[in-house]
mmCIF file of C-alpha atoms (C1' of nucleotides) in Angstrom:
data_model
loop_
_atom_site.group_PDB
_atom_site.id
_atom_site.type_symbol
_atom_site.label_atom_id
_atom_site.label_comp_id
_atom_site.label_asym_id
_atom_site.label_seq_id
_atom_site.Cartn_x
_atom_site.Cartn_y
_atom_site.Cartn_z
ATOM 1 C CA MET H 1 28.096 -11.155 40.913
ATOM 2 C CA GLU H 2 31.583 -11.532 42.037
ATOM 3 C CA GLU H 3 32.225 -14.444 42.384
ATOM 4 C CA GLY H 4 29.511 -16.305 40.664
ATOM 5 C CA THR H 5 31.468 -19.873 41.400
ATOM 6 C CA SER H 6 29.707 -21.731 43.482
ATOM 7 C CA LYS H 7 26.264 -22.699 41.117
ATOM 8 C CA SER H 8 26.919 -23.628 37.751
ATOM 9 C CA PRO H 9 30.412 -23.652 36.707
ATOM 10 C CA GLY H 10 30.515 -23.732 33.533
ATOM 11 C CA TYR H 11 27.868 -20.628 32.951
ATOM 12 C CA THR H 12 28.782 -16.844 33.224
ATOM 13 C CA ALA H 13 26.939 -13.693 32.663
ATOM 14 C CA VAL H 14 26.263 -13.737 29.573
ATOM 15 C CA THR H 15 28.546 -10.657 29.468
ATOM 16 C CA ASP H 16 31.501 -12.091 31.314
ATOM 17 C CA PRO H 17 34.983 -10.952 28.839
ATOM 18 C CA GLU H 18 36.448 -14.404 29.797
ATOM 19 C CA TYR H 19 32.643 -16.716 28.603
ATOM 20 C CA CYS H 20 32.483 -14.931 25.632
ATOM 21 C CA GLN H 21 36.426 -14.943 25.134
ATOM 22 C CA LYS H 22 36.616 -18.695 26.152
ATOM 23 C CA TRP H 23 32.976 -19.249 23.446
ATOM 24 C CA ASP H 24 35.524 -17.693 20.475
ATOM 25 C CA PRO H 25 35.317 -19.847 17.692
ATOM 26 C CA ARG H 26 38.991 -18.465 16.296
ATOM 27 C CA GLU H 27 41.200 -19.732 19.142
ATOM 28 C CA ASP H 28 42.150 -23.240 18.283
ATOM 29 C CA CYS H 29 40.918 -26.368 20.668
ATOM 30 C CA GLU H 30 38.986 -23.360 22.513
ATOM 31 C CA VAL H 31 35.458 -25.047 24.286
ATOM 32 C CA ARG H 32 33.176 -24.187 20.393
ATOM 33 C CA GLN H 33 36.116 -25.669 18.142
ATOM 34 C CA ILE H 34 36.050 -29.056 20.597
ATOM 35 C CA LEU H 35 31.954 -28.757 20.467
ATOM 36 C CA ASP H 36 31.976 -28.028 17.079
ATOM 37 C CA ARG H 37 33.640 -31.838 17.532
ATOM 38 C CA ILE H 38 31.816 -33.872 19.725
ATOM 39 C CA ALA H 39 28.424 -31.939 19.054
ATOM 40 C CA ASP H 40 28.736 -33.327 14.823
ATOM 41 C CA LYS H 41 25.788 -35.446 13.409
ATOM 42 C CA TRP H 42 27.779 -38.446 12.452
ATOM 43 C CA SER H 43 31.046 -38.139 15.622
ATOM 44 C CA LEU H 44 27.823 -38.518 17.889
ATOM 45 C CA LEU H 45 26.582 -41.529 16.803
ATOM 46 C CA VAL H 46 29.909 -43.286 16.612
ATOM 47 C CA ILE H 47 31.070 -42.458 20.137
ATOM 48 C CA ALA H 48 27.476 -43.750 21.101
ATOM 49 C CA LEU H 49 28.246 -47.176 19.138
ATOM 50 C CA LEU H 50 31.975 -47.074 19.969
ATOM 51 C CA ASP H 51 31.072 -47.438 23.578
ATOM 52 C CA LEU H 52 29.640 -50.605 22.893
ATOM 53 C CA ARG H 53 32.282 -52.291 22.387
ATOM 54 C CA SER H 54 34.614 -52.211 19.664
ATOM 55 C CA LEU H 55 34.073 -51.730 15.982
ATOM 56 C CA ARG H 56 35.023 -52.257 12.257
ATOM 57 C CA PHE H 57 34.909 -49.855 9.513
ATOM 58 C CA THR H 58 31.618 -52.203 7.944
ATOM 59 C CA GLU H 59 30.048 -52.713 10.866
ATOM 60 C CA LEU H 60 30.664 -48.455 11.573
ATOM 61 C CA ARG H 61 28.695 -48.616 8.358
ATOM 62 C CA ARG H 62 26.075 -50.962 8.681
ATOM 63 C CA GLU H 63 24.545 -49.445 11.996
ATOM 64 C CA ILE H 64 24.214 -46.446 10.373
ATOM 65 C CA ASP H 65 22.552 -45.990 8.593
ATOM 66 C CA GLY H 66 22.300 -43.623 5.579
ATOM 67 C CA ILE H 67 26.150 -42.295 6.332
ATOM 68 C CA SER H 68 28.230 -42.353 2.871
ATOM 69 C CA GLN H 69 31.750 -44.296 3.069
ATOM 70 C CA ARG H 70 32.579 -40.394 3.028
ATOM 71 C CA MET H 71 32.172 -38.673 5.805
ATOM 72 C CA LEU H 72 32.408 -42.473 8.065
ATOM 73 C CA THR H 73 36.394 -42.323 6.827
ATOM 74 C CA VAL H 74 36.720 -38.183 7.962
ATOM 75 C CA THR H 75 34.164 -38.345 10.593
ATOM 76 C CA LEU H 76 36.799 -40.771 12.396
ATOM 77 C CA ARG H 77 40.233 -39.433 10.778
ATOM 78 C CA GLN H 78 37.858 -36.601 13.136
ATOM 79 C CA LEU H 79 37.759 -38.113 16.149
ATOM 80 C CA GLU H 80 41.164 -39.621 15.717
ATOM 81 C CA ARG H 81 42.819 -36.703 15.440
ATOM 82 C CA ASP H 82 41.439 -35.529 18.743
ATOM 83 C CA GLY H 83 43.145 -38.307 20.399
ATOM 84 C CA LEU H 84 38.661 -39.904 21.354
ATOM 85 C CA VAL H 85 39.017 -42.568 18.371
ATOM 86 C CA ARG H 86 41.987 -45.561 17.840
ATOM 87 C CA ARG H 87 42.409 -46.899 14.937
ATOM 88 C CA THR H 88 43.860 -50.338 14.902
ATOM 89 C CA VAL H 89 44.801 -52.005 11.217
ATOM 90 C CA HIS H 90 45.813 -55.492 11.528
ATOM 91 C CA PRO H 91 48.025 -56.249 7.745
ATOM 92 C CA VAL H 92 45.465 -58.645 6.733
ATOM 93 C CA VAL H 93 43.049 -59.181 3.438
ATOM 94 C CA PRO H 94 40.414 -59.045 3.147
ATOM 95 C CA PRO H 95 41.790 -56.001 4.603
ATOM 96 C CA ARG H 96 40.226 -55.601 8.624
ATOM 97 C CA VAL H 97 40.613 -51.626 10.519
ATOM 98 C CA ASP H 98 38.967 -51.544 14.241
ATOM 99 C CA TYR H 99 37.868 -49.148 15.510
ATOM 100 C CA GLU H 100 37.596 -48.326 19.924
ATOM 101 C CA LEU H 101 37.233 -45.736 22.539
ATOM 102 C CA THR H 102 40.436 -44.065 23.745
ATOM 103 C CA PRO H 103 40.369 -43.871 27.953
ATOM 104 C CA LEU H 104 39.899 -40.268 26.465
ATOM 105 C CA GLY H 105 36.533 -40.978 24.518
ATOM 106 C CA ALA H 106 35.185 -43.825 26.855
ATOM 107 C CA THR H 107 34.789 -40.447 28.953
ATOM 108 C CA LEU H 108 32.712 -39.393 27.315
ATOM 109 C CA HIS H 109 30.096 -42.232 28.288
ATOM 110 C CA ASP H 110 28.096 -40.345 30.779
ATOM 111 C CA THR H 111 27.584 -36.957 28.644
ATOM 112 C CA ILE H 112 26.577 -38.843 25.841
ATOM 113 C CA GLU H 113 24.370 -41.597 28.136
ATOM 114 C CA ALA H 114 22.327 -38.576 29.020
ATOM 115 C CA LEU H 115 21.917 -36.443 26.097
ATOM 116 C CA VAL H 116 20.221 -39.947 24.202
ATOM 117 C CA ASN H 117 18.283 -40.258 27.926
ATOM 118 C CA TRP H 118 16.789 -36.520 26.674
ATOM 119 C CA THR H 119 16.314 -37.208 23.914
ATOM 120 C CA GLU H 120 13.998 -40.765 24.142
ATOM 121 C CA ALA H 121 12.708 -38.698 27.181
ATOM 122 C CA HIS H 122 11.076 -35.808 25.007
ATOM 123 C CA ARG H 123 10.829 -37.317 22.294
ATOM 124 C CA GLN H 124 6.776 -37.468 23.006
ATOM 125 C CA GLU H 125 6.914 -33.782 23.659
ATOM 126 C CA ILE H 126 8.844 -32.733 20.919
ATOM 127 C CA ALA H 127 6.741 -34.820 18.299
ATOM 128 C CA SER H 128 3.416 -32.819 19.677
ATOM 129 C CA ALA H 129 5.439 -29.461 19.422
ATOM 130 C CA ARG H 130 6.356 -29.310 16.330
ATOM 131 C CA ASP H 131 2.052 -31.270 15.497
ATOM 132 C CA ASP H 132 1.647 -28.135 16.868
ATOM 133 C CA TYR H 133 3.463 -26.051 14.901
ATOM 134 C CA ASP H 134 2.832 -27.278 11.767
ATOM 135 C CA ARG H 135 -0.418 -26.707 12.195
ATOM 136 C CA ARG H 136 -0.280 -23.471 12.918
ATOM 137 C CA ALA H 137 1.519 -22.603 10.360
ATOM 138 C CA ALA H 138 -0.904 -24.559 8.397
ATOM 139 C CA ALA H 139 -3.525 -22.307 9.810
ATOM 140 C CA ALA H 140 -1.511 -18.938 9.333
ATOM 141 C CA ALA H 141 -0.870 -20.024 5.081
ATOM 142 C CA GLY H 142 -5.594 -20.812 5.175
ATOM 143 C CA GLU H 143 -6.238 -16.861 6.727
ATOM 144 C CA LEU H 144 -3.743 -15.452 3.786
ATOM 145 C CA VAL H 145 -5.369 -16.573 1.108
ATOM 146 C CA ASP H 146 -8.480 -16.193 2.558
ATOM 147 C CA ALA H 147 -7.508 -12.410 2.462
ATOM 148 C CA MET D 1 21.702 -60.832 29.462
ATOM 149 C CA GLU D 2 17.693 -61.258 29.460
ATOM 150 C CA GLU D 3 17.232 -57.427 31.547
ATOM 151 C CA GLY D 4 20.011 -55.210 30.814
ATOM 152 C CA THR D 5 18.639 -52.541 31.791
ATOM 153 C CA SER D 6 19.821 -52.234 35.498
ATOM 154 C CA LYS D 7 23.278 -50.374 34.490
ATOM 155 C CA SER D 8 23.158 -48.243 31.282
ATOM 156 C CA PRO D 9 19.599 -47.418 30.247
ATOM 157 C CA GLY D 10 19.621 -45.896 26.968
ATOM 158 C CA TYR D 11 23.199 -48.350 25.210
ATOM 159 C CA THR D 12 21.910 -52.160 24.519
ATOM 160 C CA ALA D 13 23.525 -54.477 22.225
ATOM 161 C CA VAL D 14 24.019 -53.262 18.762
ATOM 162 C CA THR D 15 22.155 -56.052 16.851
ATOM 163 C CA ASP D 16 19.840 -55.399 19.567
ATOM 164 C CA PRO D 17 16.840 -55.269 16.495
ATOM 165 C CA GLU D 18 14.531 -52.079 19.024
ATOM 166 C CA TYR D 19 18.525 -51.107 19.111
ATOM 167 C CA CYS D 20 18.506 -50.668 16.057
ATOM 168 C CA GLN D 21 14.771 -49.538 14.848
ATOM 169 C CA LYS D 22 15.574 -46.699 17.351
ATOM 170 C CA TRP D 23 18.353 -44.623 15.560
ATOM 171 C CA ASP D 24 16.351 -45.223 12.483
ATOM 172 C CA PRO D 25 16.255 -41.969 10.708
ATOM 173 C CA ARG D 26 13.200 -42.393 8.753
ATOM 174 C CA GLU D 27 11.303 -42.657 11.766
ATOM 175 C CA ASP D 28 9.717 -39.765 12.017
ATOM 176 C CA CYS D 29 10.901 -37.577 15.526
ATOM 177 C CA GLU D 30 12.622 -41.056 16.790
ATOM 178 C CA VAL D 31 15.511 -40.080 18.361
ATOM 179 C CA ARG D 32 18.036 -39.518 16.101
ATOM 180 C CA GLN D 33 16.109 -37.162 14.186
ATOM 181 C CA ILE D 34 15.625 -35.254 18.114
ATOM 182 C CA LEU D 35 19.459 -35.944 18.024
ATOM 183 C CA ASP D 36 20.431 -35.124 15.586
ATOM 184 C CA ARG D 37 18.595 -30.436 16.357
ATOM 185 C CA ILE D 38 20.174 -30.443 19.726
ATOM 186 C CA ALA D 39 23.728 -31.974 18.887
ATOM 187 C CA ASP D 40 24.162 -28.836 16.393
ATOM 188 C CA LYS D 41 27.063 -26.556 15.741
ATOM 189 C CA TRP D 42 24.003 -24.045 16.727
ATOM 190 C CA SER D 43 21.364 -25.006 18.742
ATOM 191 C CA LEU D 44 24.110 -25.467 21.169
ATOM 192 C CA LEU D 45 24.633 -22.574 21.699
ATOM 193 C CA VAL D 46 21.686 -20.980 21.221
ATOM 194 C CA ILE D 47 20.541 -23.005 24.442
ATOM 195 C CA ALA D 48 22.566 -22.957 25.525
ATOM 196 C CA LEU D 49 22.902 -19.014 26.136
ATOM 197 C CA LEU D 50 18.880 -19.166 26.626
ATOM 198 C CA ASP D 51 19.897 -21.129 29.567
ATOM 199 C CA LEU D 52 20.833 -17.805 31.465
ATOM 200 C CA ARG D 53 19.249 -14.983 30.687
ATOM 201 C CA SER D 54 15.989 -14.573 28.065
ATOM 202 C CA LEU D 55 18.213 -12.891 24.997
ATOM 203 C CA ARG D 56 17.015 -11.193 22.211
ATOM 204 C CA PHE D 57 17.709 -11.130 18.878
ATOM 205 C CA THR D 58 20.709 -9.740 18.639
ATOM 206 C CA GLU D 59 22.045 -9.904 21.156
ATOM 207 C CA LEU D 60 22.670 -13.909 19.709
ATOM 208 C CA ARG D 61 23.739 -12.973 17.517
ATOM 209 C CA ARG D 62 26.225 -10.740 19.314
ATOM 210 C CA GLU D 63 27.055 -13.080 21.360
ATOM 211 C CA ILE D 64 27.280 -15.885 18.640
ATOM 212 C CA ASP D 65 31.051 -14.986 17.304
ATOM 213 C CA GLY D 66 30.315 -16.229 13.917
ATOM 214 C CA ILE D 67 26.670 -16.245 13.256
ATOM 215 C CA SER D 68 25.300 -15.276 10.330
ATOM 216 C CA GLN D 69 21.449 -13.829 10.412
ATOM 217 C CA ARG D 70 20.258 -16.168 7.919
ATOM 218 C CA MET D 71 21.263 -19.335 9.970
ATOM 219 C CA LEU D 72 20.329 -17.766 13.469
ATOM 220 C CA THR D 73 17.057 -17.131 12.314
ATOM 221 C CA VAL D 74 16.908 -20.751 10.994
ATOM 222 C CA THR D 75 18.176 -22.309 14.182
ATOM 223 C CA LEU D 76 15.964 -20.079 16.159
ATOM 224 C CA ARG D 77 12.864 -21.146 13.857
ATOM 225 C CA GLN D 78 13.975 -24.324 15.307
ATOM 226 C CA LEU D 79 13.873 -24.525 18.081
ATOM 227 C CA GLU D 80 10.968 -23.013 18.236
ATOM 228 C CA ARG D 81 8.896 -25.488 16.539
ATOM 229 C CA ASP D 82 10.558 -28.224 18.558
ATOM 230 C CA GLY D 83 8.532 -26.054 21.830
ATOM 231 C CA LEU D 84 12.903 -25.470 22.831
ATOM 232 C CA VAL D 85 12.155 -21.992 22.319
ATOM 233 C CA ARG D 86 9.645 -20.004 23.006
ATOM 234 C CA ARG D 87 9.590 -16.628 20.584
ATOM 235 C CA THR D 88 7.751 -13.149 21.744
ATOM 236 C CA VAL D 89 7.217 -10.214 19.094
ATOM 237 C CA HIS D 90 7.019 -6.688 20.574
ATOM 238 C CA PRO D 91 4.859 -4.773 18.356
ATOM 239 C CA VAL D 92 6.734 -1.326 18.753
ATOM 240 C CA VAL D 93 9.172 0.609 16.812
ATOM 241 C CA PRO D 94 11.735 -0.941 16.528
ATOM 242 C CA PRO D 95 10.496 -4.107 16.244
ATOM 243 C CA ARG D 96 11.067 -6.040 19.949
ATOM 244 C CA VAL D 97 11.689 -10.267 19.673
ATOM 245 C CA ASP D 98 12.796 -11.732 22.384
ATOM 246 C CA TYR D 99 13.752 -15.813 22.576
ATOM 247 C CA GLU D 100 13.741 -17.762 26.241
ATOM 248 C CA LEU D 101 13.652 -21.412 26.470
ATOM 249 C CA THR D 102 10.106 -23.199 27.416
ATOM 250 C CA PRO D 103 10.039 -25.290 30.814
ATOM 251 C CA LEU D 104 11.657 -27.945 27.630
ATOM 252 C CA GLY D 105 13.444 -26.710 26.910
ATOM 253 C CA ALA D 106 15.900 -25.875 30.254
ATOM 254 C CA THR D 107 15.404 -29.570 30.720
ATOM 255 C CA LEU D 108 18.169 -29.586 28.817
ATOM 256 C CA HIS D 109 19.949 -27.537 31.281
ATOM 257 C CA ASP D 110 22.427 -29.730 32.788
ATOM 258 C CA THR D 111 22.391 -32.160 30.232
ATOM 259 C CA ILE D 112 24.253 -29.293 28.016
ATOM 260 C CA GLU D 113 26.204 -28.247 31.043
ATOM 261 C CA ALA D 114 27.952 -31.575 31.058
ATOM 262 C CA LEU D 115 28.626 -31.274 27.691
ATOM 263 C CA VAL D 116 30.302 -27.921 28.355
ATOM 264 C CA ASN D 117 32.496 -29.389 31.273
ATOM 265 C CA TRP D 118 33.157 -32.424 30.054
ATOM 266 C CA THR D 119 35.004 -29.732 26.681
ATOM 267 C CA GLU D 120 36.421 -27.524 29.407
ATOM 268 C CA ALA D 121 37.405 -30.098 30.964
ATOM 269 C CA HIS D 122 39.956 -32.164 28.403
ATOM 270 C CA ARG D 123 40.408 -29.670 25.776
ATOM 271 C CA GLN D 124 44.468 -29.580 26.714
ATOM 272 C CA GLU D 125 44.474 -33.702 26.255
ATOM 273 C CA ILE D 126 42.714 -33.072 22.699
ATOM 274 C CA ALA D 127 44.249 -29.900 21.560
ATOM 275 C CA SER D 128 48.171 -32.830 22.899
ATOM 276 C CA ALA D 129 46.072 -35.456 20.543
ATOM 277 C CA ARG D 130 45.722 -33.310 18.260
ATOM 278 C CA ASP D 131 49.565 -32.155 18.448
ATOM 279 C CA ASP D 132 50.690 -35.863 18.526
ATOM 280 C CA TYR D 133 48.245 -36.179 15.536
ATOM 281 C CA ASP D 134 50.076 -33.632 13.303
ATOM 282 C CA ARG D 135 53.782 -34.108 14.234
ATOM 283 C CA ARG D 136 52.673 -37.926 12.790
ATOM 284 C CA ALA D 137 51.257 -37.211 9.676
ATOM 285 C CA ALA D 138 54.665 -34.950 9.292
ATOM 286 C CA ALA D 139 56.247 -36.551 9.995
ATOM 287 C CA ALA D 140 54.511 -39.808 7.433
ATOM 288 C CA ALA D 141 54.474 -37.003 4.712
ATOM 289 C CA GLY D 142 58.469 -36.888 5.225
ATOM 290 C CA GLU D 143 59.309 -41.032 4.716
ATOM 291 C CA LEU D 144 57.578 -41.020 2.051
ATOM 292 C CA VAL D 145 59.896 -37.963 0.128
ATOM 293 C CA ASP D 146 63.090 -39.472 1.796
ATOM 294 C CA ALA D 147 62.160 -42.498 -0.267
ATOM 295 C "C1'" DC V 1 36.677 -58.166 -1.030
ATOM 296 C "C1'" DC V 2 37.658 -53.899 2.830
ATOM 297 C "C1'" DG V 3 38.574 -50.395 3.482
ATOM 298 C "C1'" DA V 4 39.447 -45.753 1.341
ATOM 299 C "C1'" DA V 5 41.086 -41.393 -1.752
ATOM 300 C "C1'" DT V 6 38.855 -39.686 -6.127
ATOM 301 C "C1'" DC V 7 35.563 -37.446 -8.878
ATOM 302 C "C1'" DC V 8 31.974 -35.027 -10.181
ATOM 303 C "C1'" DC V 9 27.043 -33.051 -8.736
ATOM 304 C "C1'" DT V 10 23.423 -31.856 -4.869
ATOM 305 C "C1'" DT V 11 21.973 -29.914 -1.518
ATOM 306 C "C1'" DT V 12 23.393 -27.024 2.172
ATOM 307 C "C1'" DA V 13 25.559 -23.137 4.825
ATOM 308 C "C1'" DG V 14 27.827 -17.789 4.743
ATOM 309 C "C1'" DA V 15 28.435 -13.404 2.933
ATOM 310 C "C1'" DT V 16 25.789 -9.369 1.724
ATOM 311 C "C1'" DA V 17 22.147 -6.863 0.110
ATOM 312 C "C1'" DC V 18 17.175 -5.412 1.583
ATOM 313 C "C1'" DT V 19 12.336 -4.730 3.673
ATOM 314 C "C1'" DG V 20 8.387 -4.103 6.999
ATOM 315 C "C1'" DC Z 1 15.718 -3.674 14.530
ATOM 316 C "C1'" DA Z 2 14.662 -8.301 12.843
ATOM 317 C "C1'" DG Z 3 14.716 -10.839 9.598
ATOM 318 C "C1'" DT Z 4 13.574 -11.931 3.992
ATOM 319 C "C1'" DA Z 5 15.590 -13.017 -0.704
ATOM 320 C "C1'" DT Z 6 19.215 -13.671 -3.892
ATOM 321 C "C1'" DC Z 7 23.891 -14.788 -4.259
ATOM 322 C "C1'" DT Z 8 28.801 -17.673 -3.109
ATOM 323 C "C1'" DA Z 9 31.482 -21.746 -1.581
ATOM 324 C "C1'" DA Z 10 31.328 -25.279 0.881
ATOM 325 C "C1'" DA Z 11 29.864 -29.573 2.466
ATOM 326 C "C1'" DG Z 12 27.736 -33.858 2.029
ATOM 327 C "C1'" DG Z 13 26.531 -37.918 -0.953
ATOM 328 C "C1'" DG Z 14 27.167 -41.188 -5.074
ATOM 329 C "C1'" DA Z 15 29.297 -43.631 -8.050
ATOM 330 C "C1'" DT Z 16 34.486 -45.791 -8.886
ATOM 331 C "C1'" DT Z 17 39.101 -46.775 -8.866
ATOM 332 C "C1'" DC Z 18 42.595 -48.761 -6.037
ATOM 333 C "C1'" DG Z 19 45.921 -50.538 -2.669
ATOM 334 C "C1'" DG Z 20 46.721 -54.416 -0.052
#
DNA sequence: CCGAATCCCTTTAGATACTG
DNA sequence: CAGTATCTAAAGGGATTCGG
């Protein structure tokens, strides 16, 4: 166990201090901080859409059903700050702001695609797992009433 | 463009109605619903840890710095409901509850590893992008004061 | 008109005390 | 030990307003 680097690059023993430090949320720009940004409800959606083609603010808003203007603005600013998205303001009337992935943002393509594909591949299993769980929970609640 | 399935399985044109419906957050167990669960701050961390080995409640709590008991409980319940995590209660004193990935949960290994590896590989770029952004923002604020 | 900043209110997360 | 209950803090959504 002295080495343990060949099999799984990002994974080591849970008790490995280096592993724990890497995940420490207090360190600036450590894995947790970045993961919290990427693994975000809206960020992921924005990146997935911009990976197809560059879009305007309103186009994104229309595509992402349920997002508020405020959260779209906030999300885009965070992604811009992290260098994943480029924001281009066209000084025209009416105003036009285009958003596109930067080269860095584009490197997320494979990763996000993998995530989306996994989700699509397993949604039926998850749906039935939820049904099972809910049915059991309902049954357990029924027993409590009986008792 | 009639086919368009060879290159990128999960990706189609933004205006494709099927693509849009797939992402509709109102549909039960559609992609968005599942993605919101997987691509969650704590869920991802829990799954990554359980992918190494099964852990007890308190072990998870200790490993995931910053998580509250409540959010760990909530997260684990959601993952259990979705069939990704199995919860085993040992009827002993003091009580002992073990959490492990189900076979379904284990299939997330590659995907999550890819996400973690991407994060590790690009954290420097993101850190400098943030510095750039913040320095520019500060400079812009300075100009406003001057003006 | 579009993009975004602001205000207000609701929902959710986080901290802590308590229980089987 | 492994949670639940409760309270407080913060994030998110909606409507309005403003600047270009």
